[in-house]
XYZ file of C-alpha atoms in Angstrom:
658
model
C 71.735 146.676 159.925
C 72.310 146.952 156.224
C 69.646 148.688 154.130
C 69.615 145.617 151.903
C 68.982 143.157 154.769
C 65.420 142.113 155.575
C 64.610 142.454 159.316
C 63.546 139.251 161.032
C 62.061 138.433 164.421
C 64.405 136.715 166.815
C 63.349 133.095 167.258
C 61.653 132.069 170.493
C 63.794 129.913 172.754
C 62.501 127.275 175.130
C 63.016 127.508 178.834
C 65.704 124.897 178.560
C 67.672 126.976 176.134
C 66.970 124.738 173.132
C 68.469 125.704 169.823
C 66.210 127.401 167.276
C 64.624 125.335 164.521
C 66.722 124.622 161.500
C 66.355 127.157 158.732
C 65.615 130.101 161.054
C 67.819 133.124 161.464
C 70.610 133.296 163.988
C 72.931 136.088 164.857
C 76.323 136.178 163.272
C 79.590 136.853 165.124
C 79.163 140.572 164.645
C 75.591 140.526 165.916
C 74.004 140.886 162.503
C 71.294 138.443 161.594
C 72.097 135.807 159.020
C 70.239 132.947 157.409
C 70.944 129.446 158.619
C 70.246 126.272 156.718
C 69.538 122.884 158.208
C 73.191 122.135 158.784
C 74.071 125.699 159.716
C 76.822 125.738 157.131
C 76.551 129.411 156.243
C 74.856 128.789 152.916
C 71.257 129.878 152.194
C 69.102 127.355 150.333
C 65.357 127.641 149.763
C 63.276 124.839 148.351
C 60.724 126.246 145.896
C 59.067 123.268 144.261
C 61.458 122.372 141.429
C 63.528 125.615 141.463
C 66.532 125.945 143.813
C 68.366 129.173 144.453
C 71.803 128.828 146.117
C 73.970 131.683 147.259
C 77.731 131.608 147.032
C 79.100 130.042 150.261
C 81.923 132.513 150.245
C 79.685 135.566 150.299
C 77.459 136.285 153.276
C 74.972 138.411 151.383
C 72.423 138.140 154.164
C 74.777 139.937 156.485
C 76.381 142.491 154.230
C 73.899 142.959 151.358
C 74.914 143.215 147.706
C 78.063 144.760 146.484
C 77.380 148.501 146.277
C 79.585 148.709 143.182
C 77.726 145.996 141.383
C 75.293 146.935 138.631
C 71.717 146.004 139.433
C 69.973 144.532 136.404
C 66.442 145.610 135.460
C 63.885 143.178 136.800
C 62.610 140.689 134.264
C 58.998 141.590 133.482
C 58.221 137.922 133.063
C 59.808 136.934 136.396
C 58.333 133.914 138.098
C 56.931 134.468 141.567
C 57.024 131.571 143.967
C 56.385 131.275 147.648
C 57.044 129.014 150.596
C 54.941 129.010 153.726
C 56.651 129.267 157.096
C 55.014 126.714 159.377
C 55.383 128.867 162.462
C 54.835 132.440 161.372
C 52.927 132.129 158.117
C 55.738 133.874 156.226
C 55.524 133.949 152.458
C 58.791 134.625 150.726
C 58.704 135.752 147.079
C 61.578 136.117 144.718
C 61.978 137.957 141.479
C 63.654 136.640 138.399
C 67.147 137.215 139.838
C 66.556 134.849 142.735
C 66.615 137.544 145.445
C 64.188 137.544 148.312
C 61.253 139.921 147.927
C 59.114 140.619 150.997
C 57.127 138.970 153.753
C 53.432 138.765 154.440
C 51.912 137.374 157.581
C 48.480 136.156 158.551
C 45.780 133.794 157.425
C 45.898 134.979 153.789
C 49.591 134.117 153.541
C 49.067 130.680 155.066
C 46.239 129.953 152.604
C 48.388 131.052 149.679
C 51.215 128.902 150.920
C 49.018 125.820 151.173
C 47.746 126.489 147.624
C 51.290 126.607 146.265
C 52.053 123.201 147.723
C 50.085 121.841 144.721
C 52.201 122.813 141.696
C 50.107 120.784 139.286
C 46.993 122.759 140.199
C 48.908 126.025 139.824
C 50.232 125.004 136.424
C 46.768 123.829 135.355
C 45.156 127.123 136.311
C 47.931 129.076 134.591
C 47.631 127.015 131.416
C 43.844 127.274 131.412
C 43.996 131.035 131.859
C 46.409 131.325 128.948
C 44.180 129.205 126.710
C 41.134 131.331 127.593
C 43.123 134.501 126.903
C 44.091 133.151 123.496
C 40.516 132.202 122.648
C 39.250 135.627 123.678
C 41.807 137.422 121.502
C 41.006 135.167 118.522
C 37.293 135.782 119.079
C 37.797 139.553 119.224
C 39.890 139.530 116.054
C 37.543 137.346 114.011
C 33.976 137.939 115.253
C 31.845 139.655 112.551
C 29.696 142.669 113.370
C 26.478 140.993 112.170
C 24.821 138.069 113.911
C 23.816 136.310 110.713
C 27.472 136.182 109.607
C 28.646 134.341 112.708
C 29.478 130.733 111.825
C 32.133 128.210 112.794
C 34.228 128.952 109.698
C 34.433 132.614 110.727
C 36.803 131.627 113.544
C 39.093 129.478 111.401
C 40.460 132.431 109.462
C 43.913 134.007 109.691
C 43.627 137.677 110.739
C 46.285 139.908 109.192
C 46.047 142.298 112.145
C 46.874 139.523 114.634
C 49.940 138.378 112.683
C 51.272 141.931 112.330
C 50.668 142.717 115.995
C 52.504 139.557 117.101
C 55.500 140.457 114.946
C 55.564 144.002 116.283
C 55.424 142.885 119.921
C 58.280 140.431 119.414
C 60.433 143.113 117.818
C 59.955 145.825 120.455
C 62.120 146.305 123.582
C 60.612 145.461 126.963
C 59.094 148.803 128.002
C 57.622 149.802 124.591
C 56.377 146.222 124.243
C 54.410 146.423 127.487
C 52.868 149.769 126.517
C 51.980 148.515 123.042
C 50.371 145.373 124.467
C 48.148 147.386 126.811
C 47.128 149.876 124.104
C 46.496 147.120 121.546
C 44.409 145.130 124.032
C 42.276 148.134 124.943
C 41.821 149.067 121.291
C 40.827 145.510 120.423
C 38.297 145.623 123.253
C 36.798 148.855 121.900
C 36.510 147.352 118.423
C 34.771 144.302 119.881
C 32.317 146.497 121.784
C 31.572 148.437 118.600
C 30.917 145.147 116.806
C 28.426 144.172 119.524
C 26.666 147.525 119.126
C 26.575 146.988 115.365
C 24.894 143.632 115.909
C 22.095 145.369 117.790
C 21.735 148.098 115.173
C 21.612 145.587 112.330
C 18.939 143.638 114.197
C 16.762 146.745 114.572
C 17.798 149.272 111.899
C 19.522 147.012 109.342
C 22.589 149.259 109.392
C 25.712 149.784 111.525
C 26.029 152.238 114.401
C 27.019 155.758 113.348
C 29.774 157.048 115.644
C 28.817 160.666 114.970
C 25.040 160.715 114.701
C 23.509 157.782 116.584
C 24.255 158.489 120.233
C 20.781 159.902 120.833
C 19.298 156.565 119.722
C 20.782 154.923 122.814
C 18.500 157.090 124.944
C 15.538 156.116 122.766
C 16.468 152.456 123.204
C 16.452 152.741 127.008
C 13.086 154.516 126.846
C 11.734 151.680 124.728
C 12.962 149.131 127.286
C 11.264 151.006 130.116
C 7.985 151.336 128.255
C 7.994 147.690 127.159
C 9.461 145.824 130.151
C 9.063 148.368 132.974
C 11.553 150.350 135.027
C 13.136 147.246 136.574
C 13.674 145.618 133.201
C 15.232 148.810 131.872
C 17.646 149.136 134.811
C 18.698 145.486 134.677
C 19.262 145.647 130.929
C 21.370 148.811 131.178
C 23.457 147.402 134.041
C 23.985 144.178 132.112
C 25.127 146.001 128.983
C 27.522 148.250 130.909
C 28.974 145.275 132.812
C 29.459 143.367 129.552
C 31.245 146.243 127.876
C 33.563 146.851 130.851
C 34.352 143.144 131.075
C 35.181 142.957 127.360
C 37.474 145.982 127.580
C 39.334 144.750 130.671
C 39.610 141.102 129.633
C 40.875 141.788 126.115
C 43.564 144.079 127.533
C 44.694 141.521 130.118
C 44.591 138.743 127.513
C 46.841 140.575 125.057
C 49.322 141.361 127.854
C 49.357 137.727 129.006
C 49.902 136.385 125.492
C 52.659 138.929 124.931
C 54.507 137.694 128.031
C 54.083 134.110 126.816
C 55.565 134.964 123.406
C 58.547 136.676 124.996
C 59.278 133.684 127.245
C 59.177 131.426 124.188
C 60.554 133.863 121.669
C 62.022 131.362 119.143
C 58.797 129.359 118.908
C 56.676 132.520 118.763
C 58.834 134.010 116.009
C 58.632 130.856 113.886
C 54.859 130.591 114.394
C 54.349 134.224 113.413
C 56.452 133.747 110.277
C 54.485 130.621 109.312
C 51.126 132.344 109.836
C 52.263 135.369 107.847
C 53.347 133.159 104.961
C 50.077 131.223 105.121
C 48.071 134.464 105.082
C 49.871 135.733 101.971
C 49.400 132.374 100.239
C 45.691 132.122 101.063
C 45.054 135.721 100.062
C 46.909 135.280 96.768
C 45.101 132.059 95.881
C 41.750 133.196 97.248
C 41.334 130.089 99.395
C 38.034 129.798 101.263
C 36.213 127.637 103.799
C 32.850 127.435 102.099
C 32.058 131.084 101.435
C 34.438 132.436 104.097
C 37.962 133.558 102.978
C 40.715 132.002 105.072
C 42.912 135.104 104.936
C 41.159 138.193 106.292
C 41.895 141.821 106.997
C 38.403 142.389 108.305
C 39.352 144.602 111.247
C 41.391 146.935 109.056
C 38.443 147.240 106.669
C 36.077 147.673 109.616
C 38.127 150.562 110.990
C 38.551 152.085 107.528
C 34.796 152.045 106.967
C 34.213 153.736 110.316
C 36.725 156.460 109.577
C 35.006 157.094 106.244
C 31.616 157.054 107.973
C 32.755 159.706 110.457
C 34.228 161.841 107.678
C 31.034 161.588 105.625
C 28.884 162.335 108.670
C 30.802 165.518 109.424
C 30.615 166.628 105.781
C 26.918 165.769 105.453
C 25.817 168.881 107.330
C 27.127 171.117 104.543
C 25.503 168.961 101.865
C 22.138 169.032 103.644
C 22.261 172.794 104.098
C 22.517 173.248 100.335
C 19.667 170.814 99.684
C 17.372 172.462 102.243
C 17.836 175.869 100.598
C 15.974 174.682 97.481
C 12.159 174.832 97.716
C 10.058 174.971 94.561
C 7.034 176.428 96.407
C 8.762 178.938 98.657
C 7.613 181.904 96.542
C 4.156 180.572 95.632
C 1.384 182.909 96.872
C -0.837 181.315 99.565
C -3.967 181.593 97.408
C -2.328 179.369 94.773
C -1.365 176.592 97.168
C -3.359 173.326 97.314
C -6.322 174.783 95.451
C -7.518 171.325 94.399
C -8.256 170.383 98.016
C -9.999 173.506 99.269
C -12.940 172.661 101.506
C -11.718 169.091 102.078
C -10.611 167.445 105.322
C -7.183 165.996 104.519
C -5.752 163.287 106.781
C -2.109 162.217 106.477
C -1.954 159.001 108.495
C 1.147 156.935 109.263
C 0.804 153.262 110.180
C 3.826 152.300 112.253
C 6.107 149.663 110.640
C 3.675 149.030 107.757
C 6.242 147.832 105.249
C 6.234 145.986 101.941
C 7.026 142.729 103.739
C 3.462 142.642 105.091
C 2.174 142.432 101.513
C 4.889 140.491 99.688
C 6.072 137.914 102.232
C 4.415 134.540 101.490
C 3.935 133.857 105.203
C 1.850 137.035 105.596
C 0.581 137.852 102.126
C -2.604 135.788 102.207
C -3.942 137.265 105.458
C -2.836 140.835 104.660
C -4.305 140.632 101.162
C -7.610 139.539 102.646
C -7.684 142.541 105.003
C -6.798 144.974 102.190
C -9.362 143.419 99.868
C -12.004 143.615 102.605
C -11.139 147.257 103.272
C -11.253 148.130 99.575
C -14.647 146.441 99.222
C -16.170 148.104 102.283
C -14.909 151.516 101.206
C -16.302 151.013 97.717
C -19.656 150.101 99.226
C -19.540 153.386 101.137
C -18.797 155.294 97.920
C -15.013 155.668 98.261
C -12.335 154.906 95.686
C -8.635 154.418 96.319
C -5.250 154.358 94.573
C -2.003 152.836 95.880
C 1.729 152.896 95.138
C 5.135 152.499 96.824
C 7.462 154.913 98.601
C 11.023 154.253 99.680
C 11.626 155.195 103.308
C 14.984 156.595 104.469
C 15.023 154.136 107.400
C 14.080 150.595 108.266
C 13.306 148.889 111.571
C 12.948 152.113 113.583
C 13.437 155.867 113.344
C 9.837 156.781 112.538
C 10.410 160.500 113.081
C 13.007 160.484 110.309
C 10.484 158.987 107.880
C 7.710 161.374 108.948
C 9.927 164.418 108.498
C 11.146 163.132 105.111
C 7.563 162.734 103.893
C 6.475 166.169 105.121
C 9.592 168.227 104.298
C 10.529 166.878 100.874
C 14.101 166.327 102.098
C 15.917 163.037 102.657
C 16.160 162.898 106.479
C 18.334 159.840 106.953
C 19.974 160.600 110.313
C 19.568 162.531 113.534
C 21.894 165.321 112.443
C 19.664 166.107 109.465
C 16.576 165.916 111.663
C 18.014 168.451 114.108
C 19.067 170.724 111.261
C 15.595 170.481 109.716
C 13.618 171.148 112.891
C 15.726 174.208 113.726
C 15.362 175.690 110.233
C 12.581 177.624 108.487
C 11.957 174.877 105.914
C 8.311 174.692 104.838
C 6.696 171.301 105.347
C 3.523 169.951 103.767
C 1.644 170.635 106.998
C 3.024 174.174 107.127
C 1.855 174.863 103.591
C -1.692 173.808 104.547
C -1.532 176.228 107.452
C -0.031 178.969 105.287
C -3.112 179.012 103.063
C -5.299 179.986 106.001
C -7.912 177.549 104.680
C -7.304 174.711 107.158
C -6.998 174.149 110.874
C -3.964 171.914 111.342
C -3.933 169.312 114.139
C -1.799 166.390 115.201
C -2.981 163.095 116.706
C 0.241 161.657 118.138
C -0.508 159.025 120.810
C 3.119 157.861 120.798
C 4.288 161.208 122.226
C 4.632 161.055 126.023
C 6.918 163.970 126.697
C 7.463 167.535 125.533
C 7.618 167.647 121.741
C 8.891 171.076 120.661
C 9.297 169.825 117.079
C 5.497 169.861 116.780
C 5.621 173.629 116.460
C 8.107 173.323 113.599
C 5.668 171.156 111.628
C 3.104 173.956 111.788
C 0.381 172.186 113.762
C -2.177 174.469 115.435
C -3.004 171.889 118.087
C -1.413 168.614 119.166
C -3.175 165.759 120.958
C -0.638 163.471 122.609
C -1.285 160.353 124.688
C -2.366 162.425 127.698
C -5.001 164.439 125.813
C -7.045 161.848 123.954
C -9.238 160.926 126.939
C -7.885 157.385 127.160
C -8.102 155.589 130.523
C -7.117 152.098 129.448
C -3.787 150.244 129.702
C -0.661 150.493 127.606
C -0.140 147.711 125.096
C 3.641 147.310 125.547
C 5.093 150.413 123.889
C 1.713 151.599 122.558
C -0.022 154.065 124.899
C -3.346 154.220 122.999
C -4.888 151.568 120.700
C -5.452 152.754 117.128
C -9.224 152.322 117.151
C -9.473 154.569 120.211
C -7.111 157.156 118.631
C -9.346 157.416 115.559
C -12.478 157.652 117.684
C -10.831 160.378 119.782
C -10.016 162.316 116.592
C -13.657 162.089 115.613
C -14.792 163.263 119.043
C -12.255 166.052 119.477
C -12.007 167.479 115.957
C -13.655 165.818 112.974
C -17.096 165.417 114.539
C -17.403 169.012 115.759
C -20.139 171.157 114.228
C -19.575 174.484 112.483
C -15.852 173.899 112.126
C -13.405 174.872 109.407
C -11.720 172.216 107.210
C -9.078 170.163 108.983
C -5.666 168.991 107.920
C -4.581 166.305 110.375
C -1.343 164.392 110.856
C -2.265 161.118 112.552
C 0.276 158.556 113.767
C -1.149 155.125 114.564
C 1.096 153.303 117.045
C -0.493 149.881 117.653
C 1.747 148.282 115.022
C 4.889 149.511 116.798
C 7.461 146.916 117.892
C 7.165 144.601 119.915
C 3.581 143.859 118.661
C 2.655 142.035 121.839
C 0.151 142.270 123.325
C -2.061 143.921 120.698
C -5.647 145.124 120.790
C -8.409 143.863 118.530
C -11.416 145.539 116.980
C -14.537 145.966 119.097
C -17.831 147.741 118.486
C -17.167 151.463 118.131
C -20.048 152.193 120.502
C -18.284 150.208 123.256
C -15.010 152.158 123.271
C -16.067 154.557 126.035
C -13.036 155.953 127.885
C -10.868 152.968 126.933
C -11.328 151.003 130.168
C -12.615 148.077 128.121
C -9.056 147.497 126.896
C -7.950 146.230 130.314
C -9.782 142.998 129.585
C -8.488 142.898 126.021
C -4.888 143.297 127.154
C -5.207 140.346 129.526
C -6.278 138.228 126.563
C -3.159 139.224 124.621
C 0.237 137.585 124.330
C 3.346 138.110 126.467
C 6.182 139.849 124.556
C 8.833 137.938 126.520
C 7.353 134.669 125.253
C 6.652 135.878 121.724
C 10.195 137.081 121.121
C 11.651 133.663 121.848
C 10.356 132.489 118.465
C 10.826 134.560 115.256
C 7.767 132.934 113.683
C 5.606 134.096 116.579
C 7.048 137.593 116.187
C 6.137 137.630 112.504
C 2.629 136.385 113.256
C 2.029 139.075 115.884
C 3.426 141.745 113.540
C 0.961 140.719 110.836
C -1.952 140.844 113.289
C -0.903 144.313 114.444
C -0.810 145.610 110.850
C -4.237 144.103 110.189
C -5.605 145.819 113.306
C -4.233 149.219 112.247
C -5.630 148.916 108.702
C -9.042 147.891 110.000
C -9.095 150.764 112.519
C -8.453 153.239 109.737
C -10.716 151.837 107.024
C -13.619 151.247 109.397
C -13.308 154.821 110.662
C -13.358 156.074 107.067
C -16.401 153.936 106.294
C -18.151 155.113 109.477
C -17.284 158.817 109.568
C -15.902 159.801 106.150
C -17.926 161.897 103.713
C -17.743 163.705 100.375
C -15.183 166.122 101.789
C -12.868 163.577 103.441
C -9.521 162.745 101.820
C -7.361 160.095 103.463
C -3.678 159.563 102.646
C -2.205 156.689 104.631
C 1.167 154.975 104.421
C 3.733 152.981 106.328
C 6.665 154.871 107.772
C 9.268 152.094 107.453
C 9.808 148.364 107.211
C 9.818 146.343 110.474
C 12.934 144.946 112.134
C 15.007 142.219 110.385
C 13.451 139.551 112.611
C 10.278 140.119 110.584
C 11.776 140.947 107.194
C 13.947 137.796 107.422
C 17.017 139.514 105.999
C 15.242 141.590 103.335
C 16.965 145.000 103.321
C 14.352 146.724 101.146
C 12.860 149.978 102.440
C 9.613 150.132 100.470
C 6.337 151.030 102.178
C 2.807 151.118 100.711
C 0.884 154.374 100.327
C -2.800 154.865 99.447
C -5.112 157.788 98.730
C -8.822 157.349 99.544
C -11.548 159.815 98.563
C -15.240 159.904 97.671
C -15.006 162.911 95.374
C -13.784 161.562 91.979
C -12.090 164.886 91.210
C -9.590 164.203 93.985
C -8.307 160.988 92.413
C -8.516 162.434 88.894
C -5.750 164.821 89.927
C -3.357 161.883 90.409
C -4.487 159.755 87.485
C -1.136 160.226 85.739
C 0.764 158.783 88.732
C 0.065 155.258 87.526
C -0.964 153.998 90.961
C -2.975 150.789 91.407
C -6.733 150.798 92.062
C -7.560 149.686 95.596
C -5.607 149.585 98.867
C -3.002 147.085 97.673
C -0.308 148.400 95.320
C 0.746 146.095 92.504
C 4.272 144.704 92.617
C 5.224 146.877 89.629
C 3.407 150.014 90.832
C 5.469 153.231 90.721
C 8.095 153.530 93.459
C 9.330 156.966 94.560
C 11.633 158.183 97.257
C 9.591 159.380 100.221
C 11.184 162.817 99.872
C 9.585 163.218 96.412
C 6.001 162.997 97.635
C 5.616 166.535 98.988
C 6.345 168.324 95.715
C 4.387 165.806 93.586
C 1.372 166.143 95.876
C 1.462 169.938 95.933
C 1.881 170.053 92.161
C -1.057 167.684 91.589
C -3.362 169.687 93.853
C -2.162 173.134 92.881
C -3.561 175.362 90.111
C -4.037 173.351 86.918
C -2.556 174.718 83.674
């Protein structure tokens, strides 16, 4: 038997010696098997829908195989595969582009495939539909913006320069390099699309794109947030869904580019003309600046997107050296301890952050009236208790999230805008505002950090003598979504554990109020301070609250719940000050950053309010030249500083006076 001849089973014969069915193999004169057509003429003909392959009657290739001296052409990568079922044995015969017989497959799967191929219209319909879907996916990947608010119908009617250039390149390349280029281009396009999806999420939360160098740790924080808000099951399902989506995008874009490449090669003249027309149209539209509404028809958005990311990576890698130089400068590093913060000696100083308390809560017309009423009420009640207050604006380094970056900026006097700077800061010997209080030896420094639920080694860097996290405040009530401890209980715990103790030294406290943390549902509400107990009362209050899954279906509900959360945090703080503050209590409270864009409604500002409250008039006299507004609400034109400027201004104001 020739090596080029496919082995076949001998046909079954009937007891009467009947001839085999037409079209089956019979033995030739020399005993070698050969193919027999219906008329047994020595020619081999196979009906494959509309294609017919006929061998030369003068050459018995089934018996002898191909000419060994003949040159075998490379298989056509775009070869059509067809099949014909064998009614008796379930044989599926496939041919390549040269018309030769491929191999056989037997069994139920082959019979099913054969029956399917008896419907050429269905096969062609599926093939055409798959090609159309592949084209739509590639167009989507090329044109989709990386921000949700920029997605509109006109965005997908543009001409992408990258698509035109890639089509021209694929048409010009030989077969093997073309296949490799198609696979690489498809995978790369998939990665770009995934990065755009990630950007959409970052813009929705942080109002900025994903940083390829510095933001990987935020993915872990995001999964923690999901677990704490929606439970372990919700976290797992969300992570699985995201991973499945990303894998699907990567695989499907690659397969789509390969499929479209094969289509262009099969119809090379049409593809070449279309590419030339699109290229000419792109140049014309770019030159004339033609637009669909506000969207340019000709775009090179992906090239710009990649260029921006390359520059972002370069800047991120260089930023470490820049930050190192900035951190080396400290105006108070050589100041003797007895000359530090002399204007506050004997006072209890509380630096309190209200989570997500941004300028939008005061300026936005939909929230301004209610927030103004709460601030006015707080100002009035504090005045009745003998306190005065001044307020201004700070610019946070972050928006939407990243509270620890804002806190460290405020305390260190350095602009901590990313995780790399935060790590560099917390592993350095930089003196923070809290450290300087401790350095004087005149204050006990404590931290009330109910949002901390795991080891927090950075607390030691900030120079805190003792830290009370969510497990050490004596709270036995429920979580409110992300928030482990309601703000009113946190302030009462501070009073019980530190401020209300007898025969104590002055306290400097860093307090982080978490009730206004995203997702603001459900939230607690104020109750009588005498009824707080161990926090068990909040089980009932939580049941009365809203469901975050329902709230987040409607942006207006989200904004309403955010406003209520801010009001609750402000009331918790001002009522505590009214109830427990005295002549020696100084309160500095501020927002750490603006809330997510769902609440800010596209406003990219990073301003947060800051207030100083004290009963001793000498305390506020020290900052009279700051130009801040009387009361808890800063005026629209009140001074606005970078958050990194506060440390040095504060220490100068309360240091030795000239």
